[in-house]
């Protein structure tokens, strides 16, 4: 066996992901050494409770509650505790002591990424976070390295498995949101408190990370427009299907030109109508996929498991091997490239296509009124479908109008919808959805 | 503007890919400098004919026919000439002079990869070849880096755009091979001499490259089993559709256990039946996709354009930026990992499922004879469908038997098919196809 140099690896956290990382580090030690050209010695595992039951069979003597001491003298520190503190402090401590850091902590990177990358730059260390954007799907290296000579125009990502699972079942089974959510919770696909997933917080963190990488710009989390899927109901799903779409929670990161003809980006998370023929429409269950449009490369898609302990551990270990190779090869780490520093425009300035579903009085002149309000609001109609919903004896019935718009500015559109709602001829605004990917 | 160090870049070849690389290097010079943390100075372009018309508008003074002189003193050499010689000699010259090399030359890497990687190792330089395996699709970094801590079990790739275009049109239009090929040639999707594509040579080169990376083993091109698509006809396509499959030319790279219980791999290219529900089945037109199964990460898929001048240029430029960053960061290049050194088994030892279509005499006892030959040959039947093809007055008619097998060993299967053909009850062996991805 080759006589490799030994690198000291500290693991912080042994939960769903950490326990699998520890198990794989031990089980595949020889293979990993060949990949990394270094032996990866798991020096210890910091947890809150050394006696807690673990998913993998790991020697008790590896565990400690003293993360700070464990970090000292480590070459590579793997942070899999989650949350902001103490993860942030430990990562900074590790970098300042010269260690490379591997983390899957999207919450931390989306909020304190700049601080962490700057700290790494200061000492010439590297931060690896393949698992933070789309779980097991390799997306960080493709964006950072493979597309480094290209210009990303647009990313559309299904980056949250829980919401994709829910929406997919609503679509295929015609079920209601609440029922599928309850089922997903029972099956372990959704957490007891599903807020982070169903309200789009998790997807927004990932969108911030992806947009930062793709556009070489530090994107603060609060610049990401975020809407969840709790408003999506069976009727919207059925209407989408009828029109040849499926509803997906998308993270959209887009390069655009402002009114002042300067370059900017938009980063947003919301449920959107995706044409059934689009590759993202056939991403089923809890799977994730990231669709990337680049100027030269054209359309690319990356598909796989966006979460899961062992799946995520694969991405973490890939980073550990990269970190080890860098240690062995020598040289300084290459920091994040944020030189483009593009402004993030607010959602009101974004243009997309929309589908507006209205219930209107079914009497003469109503359509003209609706059309007038739309054109006054600079919202141009591409398709229109009217169906009669209910008709009462002698009374005017209710008609349903499904309006597909050309690209319109979000601000114009929302003002127009308000005016429609207050027009007296609209009984109910059933839904307003953006159309993406057509 | 930041004051970057300048790196000298030599470009060999200005054809479909090279001219786009040159144009992008010049057009995006500032952005590339920010990505690479170095100015990339295009020192010259070696071609055969300096006066030949070029797809991009490039200053005539950049062109030279003297590649050797151009290489001297370069930091990065981009080889986009294609073919074995003089590409091989120039690449070795570049590496030996300390330059990093970027190439898209699958023919060269599949035949002389070891020699080139060894030469790079000797001097601590790196060879980048993202564009050599699947055009614009980032697949090299995911396999080499992202999955470095995982174990790849299987790769199924649609890695040749021309054949996918042909098969897709045969499938969707019910057209014959020769007609679609002629059309593809007229449209520029297939070359005047289509052999490299339709006989699977191009796919086999890519399979050798992908398998080498995925299994950390140097896979010689002649260990790759190769069959093309010229035998695929409308009847086979129709039968596949009827059975819920689509025929795709697949590059399959697989980890397996030999009879002696040792680890080995199989690398093969052939048209195979893929279930319509498999993600690879919805890869249409000239697109490529690589489906990867890994022990921890599970199923991943990478999708995009497998060829095209500007698309491929994107991958080449990503490599140029990586090479530049390595120059700036310092340290030695990390060579290819071939330590696993697994044996490649011949096709006869591979097991897959098969679909055998036979025309047999439609009389009593025939099915029993066929079943007997199959079971004697250790080929176990999973599904069987019999339909009557033709019936003549008083004479026995012809029946069509479609037999789906359980996993069988290729050698057993081909011997069994020979015995069936010689049995006296089989009129014609219509087709024998492997089933992959179910
Ligand atoms: N789970 C996934 O599928 C997935 C996918 C992608 C990314 N991620 C990210 O990966 C990270 C880890 O996720 P996870 O699901 O593995 O989390 P988890 O199951 O909740 O595990 C957290 C681990 O960290 C330890 N820990 C927490 N606070 C600590 C502290 N103050 N001091 C020492 N140890 C502490 C816990 O110790 P005890 O066990 O003693 O309580 C536990 O072992 C998170 O950033 C998450 O966002 C997870
Ligand atoms: N085209 C694609 O879509 C694609 C996709 C993936 C990978 N690739 C790979 O990329 C490489 C280049 O492909 P390509 O399509 O760009 O090839 P190409 O259009 O045939 O261009 C070849 C270029 O190399 C020059 N050249 C050839 N032999 C030379 C020699 N002995 N000395 C100096 N210059 C020489 C030619 O010069 P002249 O112009 O003066 O004749 C020409 O500019 C190949 O390895 C190919 O397999 C191509």
JSON list of C-alpha atoms in Angstrom, two decimals, chain B residues 370-380 416:
[
{"chain": "B", "resi": 370, "resn": "UNK", "atom": "CA", "xyz": [-38.04, -22.80, -27.94]},
{"chain": "B", "resi": 371, "resn": "UNK", "atom": "CA", "xyz": [-38.58, -22.88, -24.17]},
{"chain": "B", "resi": 372, "resn": "UNK", "atom": "CA", "xyz": [-36.41, -25.99, -23.91]},
{"chain": "B", "resi": 373, "resn": "UNK", "atom": "CA", "xyz": [-33.51, -24.42, -25.81]},
{"chain": "B", "resi": 374, "resn": "UNK", "atom": "CA", "xyz": [-33.73, -21.29, -23.66]},
{"chain": "B", "resi": 375, "resn": "UNK", "atom": "CA", "xyz": [-33.69, -23.16, -20.38]},
{"chain": "B", "resi": 376, "resn": "UNK", "atom": "CA", "xyz": [-30.90, -25.51, -21.57]},
{"chain": "B", "resi": 377, "resn": "UNK", "atom": "CA", "xyz": [-28.91, -22.36, -22.37]},
{"chain": "B", "resi": 378, "resn": "UNK", "atom": "CA", "xyz": [-29.45, -20.92, -18.87]},
{"chain": "B", "resi": 379, "resn": "UNK", "atom": "CA", "xyz": [-31.62, -18.13, -20.28]},
{"chain": "B", "resi": 380, "resn": "UNK", "atom": "CA", "xyz": [-34.63, -17.66, -18.04]},
{"chain": "B", "resi": 416, "resn": "UNK", "atom": "CA", "xyz": [-28.67, -19.89, -27.17]}
]
